mmCIF file of C-alpha atoms in Angstrom:
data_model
loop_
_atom_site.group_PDB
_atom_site.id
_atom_site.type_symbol
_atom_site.label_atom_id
_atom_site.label_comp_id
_atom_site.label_asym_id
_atom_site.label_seq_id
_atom_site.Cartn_x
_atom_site.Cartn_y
_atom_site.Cartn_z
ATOM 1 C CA UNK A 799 0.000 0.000 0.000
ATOM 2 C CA UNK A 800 1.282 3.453 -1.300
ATOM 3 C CA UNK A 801 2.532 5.816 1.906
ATOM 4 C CA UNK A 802 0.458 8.567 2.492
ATOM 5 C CA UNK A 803 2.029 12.074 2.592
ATOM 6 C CA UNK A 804 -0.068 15.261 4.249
ATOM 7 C CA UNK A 805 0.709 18.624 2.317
ATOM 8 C CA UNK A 806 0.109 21.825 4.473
ATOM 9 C CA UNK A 807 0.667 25.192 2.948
ATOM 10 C CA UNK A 808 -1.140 28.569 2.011
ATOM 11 C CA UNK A 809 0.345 28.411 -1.887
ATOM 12 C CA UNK A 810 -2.068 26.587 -3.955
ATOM 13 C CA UNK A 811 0.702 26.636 -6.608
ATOM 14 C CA UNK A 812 2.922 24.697 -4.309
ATOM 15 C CA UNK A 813 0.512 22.156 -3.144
ATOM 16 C CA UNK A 814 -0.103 21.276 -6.526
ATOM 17 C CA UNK A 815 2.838 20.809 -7.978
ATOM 18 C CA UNK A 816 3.815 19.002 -5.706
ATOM 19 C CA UNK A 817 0.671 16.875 -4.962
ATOM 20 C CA UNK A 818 1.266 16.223 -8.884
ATOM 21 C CA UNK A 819 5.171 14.993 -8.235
ATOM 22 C CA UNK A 820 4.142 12.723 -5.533
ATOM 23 C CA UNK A 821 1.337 11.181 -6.909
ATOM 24 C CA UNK A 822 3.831 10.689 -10.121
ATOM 25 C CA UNK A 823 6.138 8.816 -7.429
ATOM 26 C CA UNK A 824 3.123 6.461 -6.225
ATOM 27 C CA UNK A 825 2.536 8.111 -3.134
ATOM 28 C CA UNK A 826 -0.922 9.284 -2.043
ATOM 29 C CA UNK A 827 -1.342 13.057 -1.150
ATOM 30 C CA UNK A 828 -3.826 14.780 1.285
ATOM 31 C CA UNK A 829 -3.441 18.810 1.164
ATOM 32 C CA UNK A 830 -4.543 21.452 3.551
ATOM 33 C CA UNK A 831 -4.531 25.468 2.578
ATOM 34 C CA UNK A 832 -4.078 25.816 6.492
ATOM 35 C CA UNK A 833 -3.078 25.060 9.650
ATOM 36 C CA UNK A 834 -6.209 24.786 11.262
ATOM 37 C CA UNK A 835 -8.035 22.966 9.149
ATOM 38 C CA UNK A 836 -4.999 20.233 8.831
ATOM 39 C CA UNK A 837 -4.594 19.834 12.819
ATOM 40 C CA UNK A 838 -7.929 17.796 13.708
ATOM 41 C CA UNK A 839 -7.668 16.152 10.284
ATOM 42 C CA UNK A 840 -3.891 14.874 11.077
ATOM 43 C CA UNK A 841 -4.633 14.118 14.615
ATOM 44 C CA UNK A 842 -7.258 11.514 13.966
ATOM 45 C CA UNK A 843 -5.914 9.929 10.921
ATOM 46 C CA UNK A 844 -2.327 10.665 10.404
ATOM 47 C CA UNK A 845 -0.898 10.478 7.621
ATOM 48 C CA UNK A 846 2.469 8.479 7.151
ATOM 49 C CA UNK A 847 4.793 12.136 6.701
ATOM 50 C CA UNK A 848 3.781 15.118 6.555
ATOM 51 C CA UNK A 849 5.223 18.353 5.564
ATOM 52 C CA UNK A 850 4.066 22.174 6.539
ATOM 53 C CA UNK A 851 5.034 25.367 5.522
ATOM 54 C CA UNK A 852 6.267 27.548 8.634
ATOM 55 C CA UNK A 853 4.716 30.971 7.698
ATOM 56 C CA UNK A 854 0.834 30.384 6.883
ATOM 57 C CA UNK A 855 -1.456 32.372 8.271
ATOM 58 C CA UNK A 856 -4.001 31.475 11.112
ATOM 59 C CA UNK A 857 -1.896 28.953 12.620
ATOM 60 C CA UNK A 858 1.846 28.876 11.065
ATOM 61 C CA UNK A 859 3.495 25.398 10.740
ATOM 62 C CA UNK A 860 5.382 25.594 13.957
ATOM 63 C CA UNK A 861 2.499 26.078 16.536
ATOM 64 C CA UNK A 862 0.553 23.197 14.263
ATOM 65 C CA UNK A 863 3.781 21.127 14.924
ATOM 66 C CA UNK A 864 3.486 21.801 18.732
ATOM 67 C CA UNK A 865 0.114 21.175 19.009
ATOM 68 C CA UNK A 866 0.863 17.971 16.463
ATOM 69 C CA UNK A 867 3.208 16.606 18.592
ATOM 70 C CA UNK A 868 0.849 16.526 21.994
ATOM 71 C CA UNK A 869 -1.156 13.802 20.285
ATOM 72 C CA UNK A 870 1.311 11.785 17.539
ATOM 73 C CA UNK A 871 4.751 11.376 16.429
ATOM 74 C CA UNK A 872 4.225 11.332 12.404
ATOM 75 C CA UNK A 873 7.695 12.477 10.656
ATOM 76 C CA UNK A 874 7.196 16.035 9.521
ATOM 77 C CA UNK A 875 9.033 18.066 7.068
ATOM 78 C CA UNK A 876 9.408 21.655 7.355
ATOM 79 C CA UNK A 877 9.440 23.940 4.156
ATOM 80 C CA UNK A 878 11.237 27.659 5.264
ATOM 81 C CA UNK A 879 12.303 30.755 3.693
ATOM 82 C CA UNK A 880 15.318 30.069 1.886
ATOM 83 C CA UNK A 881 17.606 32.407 5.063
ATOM 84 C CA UNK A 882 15.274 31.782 7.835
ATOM 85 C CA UNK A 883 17.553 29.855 10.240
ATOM 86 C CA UNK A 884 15.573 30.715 13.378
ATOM 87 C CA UNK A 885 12.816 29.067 11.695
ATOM 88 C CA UNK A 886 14.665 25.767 10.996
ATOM 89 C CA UNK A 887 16.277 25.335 14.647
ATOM 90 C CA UNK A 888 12.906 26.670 15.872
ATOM 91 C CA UNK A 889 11.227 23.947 14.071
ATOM 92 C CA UNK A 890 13.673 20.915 14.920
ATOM 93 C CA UNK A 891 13.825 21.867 18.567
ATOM 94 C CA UNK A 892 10.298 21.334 18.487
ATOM 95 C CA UNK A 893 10.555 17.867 17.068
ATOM 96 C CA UNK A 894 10.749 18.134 13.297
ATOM 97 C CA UNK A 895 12.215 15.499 11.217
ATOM 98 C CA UNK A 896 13.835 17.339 9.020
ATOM 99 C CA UNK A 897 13.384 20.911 6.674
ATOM 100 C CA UNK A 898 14.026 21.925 3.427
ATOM 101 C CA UNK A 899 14.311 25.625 2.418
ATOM 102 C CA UNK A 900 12.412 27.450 -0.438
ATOM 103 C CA UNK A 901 12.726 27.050 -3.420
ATOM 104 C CA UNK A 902 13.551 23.688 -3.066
ATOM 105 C CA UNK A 903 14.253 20.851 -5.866
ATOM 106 C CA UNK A 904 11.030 18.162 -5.968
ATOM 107 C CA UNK A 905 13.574 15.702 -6.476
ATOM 108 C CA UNK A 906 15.279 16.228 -3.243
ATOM 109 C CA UNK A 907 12.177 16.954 -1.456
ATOM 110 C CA UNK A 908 11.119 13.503 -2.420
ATOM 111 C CA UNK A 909 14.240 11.754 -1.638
ATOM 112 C CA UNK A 910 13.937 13.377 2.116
ATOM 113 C CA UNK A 911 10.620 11.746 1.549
ATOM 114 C CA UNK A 912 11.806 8.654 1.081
ATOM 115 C CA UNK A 913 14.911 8.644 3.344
ATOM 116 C CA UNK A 914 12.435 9.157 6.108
ATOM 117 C CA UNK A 915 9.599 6.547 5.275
ATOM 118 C CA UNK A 916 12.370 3.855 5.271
ATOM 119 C CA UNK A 917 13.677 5.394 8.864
ATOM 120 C CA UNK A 918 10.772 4.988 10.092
ATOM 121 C CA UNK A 919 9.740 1.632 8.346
ATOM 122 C CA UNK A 920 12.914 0.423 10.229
ATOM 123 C CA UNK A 921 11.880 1.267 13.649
ATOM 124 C CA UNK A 922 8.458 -0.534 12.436
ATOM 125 C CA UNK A 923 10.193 -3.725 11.225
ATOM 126 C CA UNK A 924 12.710 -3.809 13.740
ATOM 127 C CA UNK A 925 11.367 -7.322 15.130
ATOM 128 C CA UNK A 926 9.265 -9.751 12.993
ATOM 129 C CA UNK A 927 6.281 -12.223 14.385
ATOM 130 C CA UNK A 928 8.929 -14.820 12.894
ATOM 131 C CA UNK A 929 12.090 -13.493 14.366
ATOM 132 C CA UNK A 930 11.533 -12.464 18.287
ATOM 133 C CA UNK A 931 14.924 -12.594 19.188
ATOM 134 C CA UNK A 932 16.116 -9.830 17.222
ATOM 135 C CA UNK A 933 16.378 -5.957 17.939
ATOM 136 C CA UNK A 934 15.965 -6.959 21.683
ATOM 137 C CA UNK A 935 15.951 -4.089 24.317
ATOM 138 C CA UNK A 936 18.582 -2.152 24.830
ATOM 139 C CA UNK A 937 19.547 -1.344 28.839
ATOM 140 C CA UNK A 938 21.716 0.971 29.773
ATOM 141 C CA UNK A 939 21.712 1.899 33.391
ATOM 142 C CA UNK A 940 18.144 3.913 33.739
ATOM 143 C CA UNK A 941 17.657 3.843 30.084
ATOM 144 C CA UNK A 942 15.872 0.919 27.889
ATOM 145 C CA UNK A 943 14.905 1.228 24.426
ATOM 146 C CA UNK A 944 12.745 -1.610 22.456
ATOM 147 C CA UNK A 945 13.116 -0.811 19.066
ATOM 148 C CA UNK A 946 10.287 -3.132 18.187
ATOM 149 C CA UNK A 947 7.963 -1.126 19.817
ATOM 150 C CA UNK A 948 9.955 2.194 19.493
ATOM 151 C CA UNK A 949 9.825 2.759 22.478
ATOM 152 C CA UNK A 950 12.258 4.500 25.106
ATOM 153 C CA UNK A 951 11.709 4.428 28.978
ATOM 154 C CA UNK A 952 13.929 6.633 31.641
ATOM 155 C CA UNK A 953 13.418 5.056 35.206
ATOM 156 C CA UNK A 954 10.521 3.295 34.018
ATOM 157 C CA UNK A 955 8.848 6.896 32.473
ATOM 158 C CA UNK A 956 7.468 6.772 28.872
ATOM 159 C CA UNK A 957 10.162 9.537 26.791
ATOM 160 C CA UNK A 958 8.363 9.694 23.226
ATOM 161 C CA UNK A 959 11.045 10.442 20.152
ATOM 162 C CA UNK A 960 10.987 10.924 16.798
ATOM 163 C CA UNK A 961 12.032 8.159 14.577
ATOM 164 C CA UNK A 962 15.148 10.615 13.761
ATOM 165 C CA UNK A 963 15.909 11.174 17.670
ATOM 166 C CA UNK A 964 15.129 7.299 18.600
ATOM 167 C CA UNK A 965 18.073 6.193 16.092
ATOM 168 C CA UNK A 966 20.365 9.456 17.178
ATOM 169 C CA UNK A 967 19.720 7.897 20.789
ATOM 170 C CA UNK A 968 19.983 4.247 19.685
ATOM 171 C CA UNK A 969 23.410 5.079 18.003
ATOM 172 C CA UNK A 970 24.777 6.853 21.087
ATOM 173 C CA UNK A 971 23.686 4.182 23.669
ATOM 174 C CA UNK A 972 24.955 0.954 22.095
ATOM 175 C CA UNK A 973 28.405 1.578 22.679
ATOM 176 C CA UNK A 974 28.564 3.946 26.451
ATOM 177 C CA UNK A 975 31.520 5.888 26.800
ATOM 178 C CA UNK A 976 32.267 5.845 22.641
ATOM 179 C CA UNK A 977 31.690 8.972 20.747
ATOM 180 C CA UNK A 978 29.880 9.117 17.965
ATOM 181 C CA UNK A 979 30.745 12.426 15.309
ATOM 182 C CA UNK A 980 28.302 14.443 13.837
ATOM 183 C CA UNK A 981 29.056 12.664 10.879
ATOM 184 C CA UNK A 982 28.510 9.507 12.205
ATOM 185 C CA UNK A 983 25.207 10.558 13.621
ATOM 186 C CA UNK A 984 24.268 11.981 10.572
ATOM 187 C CA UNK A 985 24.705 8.647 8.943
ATOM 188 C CA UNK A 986 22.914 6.714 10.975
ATOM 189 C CA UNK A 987 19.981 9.502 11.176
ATOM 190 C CA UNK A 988 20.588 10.574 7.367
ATOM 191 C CA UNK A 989 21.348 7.619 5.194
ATOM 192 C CA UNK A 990 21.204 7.230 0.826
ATOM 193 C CA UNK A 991 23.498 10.498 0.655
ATOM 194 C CA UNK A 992 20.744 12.733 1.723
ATOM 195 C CA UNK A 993 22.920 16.484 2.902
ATOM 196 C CA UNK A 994 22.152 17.769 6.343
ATOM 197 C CA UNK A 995 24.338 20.103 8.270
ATOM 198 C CA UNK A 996 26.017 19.534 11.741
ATOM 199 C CA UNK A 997 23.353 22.411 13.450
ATOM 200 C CA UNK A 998 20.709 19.529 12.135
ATOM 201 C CA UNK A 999 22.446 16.845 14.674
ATOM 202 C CA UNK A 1000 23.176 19.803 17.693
ATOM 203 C CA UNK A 1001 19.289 20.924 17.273
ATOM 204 C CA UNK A 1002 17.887 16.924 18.041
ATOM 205 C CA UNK A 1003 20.772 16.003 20.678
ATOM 206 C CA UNK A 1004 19.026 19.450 22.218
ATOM 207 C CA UNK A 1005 15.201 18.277 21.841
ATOM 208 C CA UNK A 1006 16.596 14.675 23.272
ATOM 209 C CA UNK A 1007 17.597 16.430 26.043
ATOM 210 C CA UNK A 1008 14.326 18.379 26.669
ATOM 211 C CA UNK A 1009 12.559 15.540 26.780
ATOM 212 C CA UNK A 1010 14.369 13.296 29.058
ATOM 213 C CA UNK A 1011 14.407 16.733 31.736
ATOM 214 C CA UNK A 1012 10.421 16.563 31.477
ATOM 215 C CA UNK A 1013 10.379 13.221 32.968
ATOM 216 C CA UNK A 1014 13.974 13.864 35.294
ATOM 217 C CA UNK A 1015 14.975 17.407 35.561
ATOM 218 C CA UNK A 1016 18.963 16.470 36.502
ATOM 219 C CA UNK A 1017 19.185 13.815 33.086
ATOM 220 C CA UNK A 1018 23.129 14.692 31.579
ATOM 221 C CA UNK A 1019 23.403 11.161 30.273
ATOM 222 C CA UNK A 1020 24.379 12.788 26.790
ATOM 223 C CA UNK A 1021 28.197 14.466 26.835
ATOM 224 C CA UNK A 1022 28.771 16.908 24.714
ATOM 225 C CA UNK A 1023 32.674 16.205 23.633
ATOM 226 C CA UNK A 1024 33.384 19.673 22.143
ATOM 227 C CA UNK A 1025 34.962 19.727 18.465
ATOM 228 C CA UNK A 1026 34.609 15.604 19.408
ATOM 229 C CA UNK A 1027 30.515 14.869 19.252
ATOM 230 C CA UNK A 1028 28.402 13.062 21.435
ATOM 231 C CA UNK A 1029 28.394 10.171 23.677
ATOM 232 C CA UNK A 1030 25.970 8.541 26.040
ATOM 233 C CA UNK A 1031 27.809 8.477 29.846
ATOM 234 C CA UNK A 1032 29.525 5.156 30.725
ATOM 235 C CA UNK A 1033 26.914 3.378 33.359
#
């Protein structure tokens, strides 16, 4: 069955062209001219990725993401303004996928697409019926993840990620005490050649964080090795 991709932006000229170049790639396309009329429409049948436009009237794409991301985890896309970097951080901090800046290529708009869907078709598939012994929880110390259920639990407290954080956090904790570069991040977040920048890593180690302080305000499990990367704190 073709993935389903949710289009949110004000330009009708944009959500048809690029409605057109999805449905060209066999993907099926829903498309909202707003904010507000996408958020109850995405909250109670989400689509498999979606992707918003920041600046929209009524309700922009990053107070649709917030409010988004109370009820569901669906990989979004943010389209900016082509210089708008308070936008992008702005928008990862608060749990985006990934962003693209305007005017952007459809071609590598819909490899993003793709590089995503199979992220998060990995998570998915992590652990077959078949195959149970697989992918089996990772514990480290307060922290277990269960990649077949993505799911990640601090003291025994629910910590809900993106599919992009969850395999940022998976690569850091299999190895405690090892660093992992941006670039090694990036690969392991960013696969099939697909550019991102090192603020993209430093912007989801920093929404990690915020997370793990909702459910215990003194986490610093995640070193920052400066000029180094990132590792996750021996047990």
């Amino acid at each position: 069955m073709s993935a389903t991709i949710a289009l949110v932006d004000d330009d009708r000229n944009i959500l048809t062209s690029v409605s057109i170049a999805l449905q060209s790639e066999g993907f099926a396309t829903r498309v909202y001219g707003d904010g507000e009329s996408a958020l109850k429409a995405l909250s109670d049948n989400p689509p498999d990725l979606a992707i918003f436009d920041i600046k929209m009237p009524r309700m922009d794409g990053l107070e649709l993401l917030r409010r988004l991301r109370e009820k569901s985890q669906v990989p979004v896309i943010f389209l900016t303004s082509k210089d708008d970097e308070l936008d992008e951080a702005l928008g990862l901090a608060m749990g985006a996928d990934d962003y693209i800046a305007k005017p952007f290529s459809q071609r590598l708009l819909i490899a993003r697409i793709r590089a995503i869907l199979r992220r998060t078709e990995l998570v998915r598939s992590s652990v077959s019926p078949d195959e149970p012994d697989i992918a089996e929880p990772i514990v480290r110390g307060r922290l277990t993840i269960d990649p077949a259920r993505h799911r990640v639990l601090w003291d025994g407290k629910t910590v809900s990620l993106t599919v992009t954080e969850f395999l940022i956090l998976e690569a850091l904790s299999q190895r405690p005490g090892v660093v992992k570069s941006r670039n090694q991040l990036m690969d392991v977040a960013y696969q099939d050649d697909v550019y991102v920048d090192d603020r993209t890593i430093d912007s989801h180690i920093k929404r990690i964080r915020r997370k793990f302080r909702v459910v215990d305000p003194d986490f610093d499990a995640i070193e920052t090795l400066y000029g180094a990367g990132y590792r996750f704190g021996e047990e």
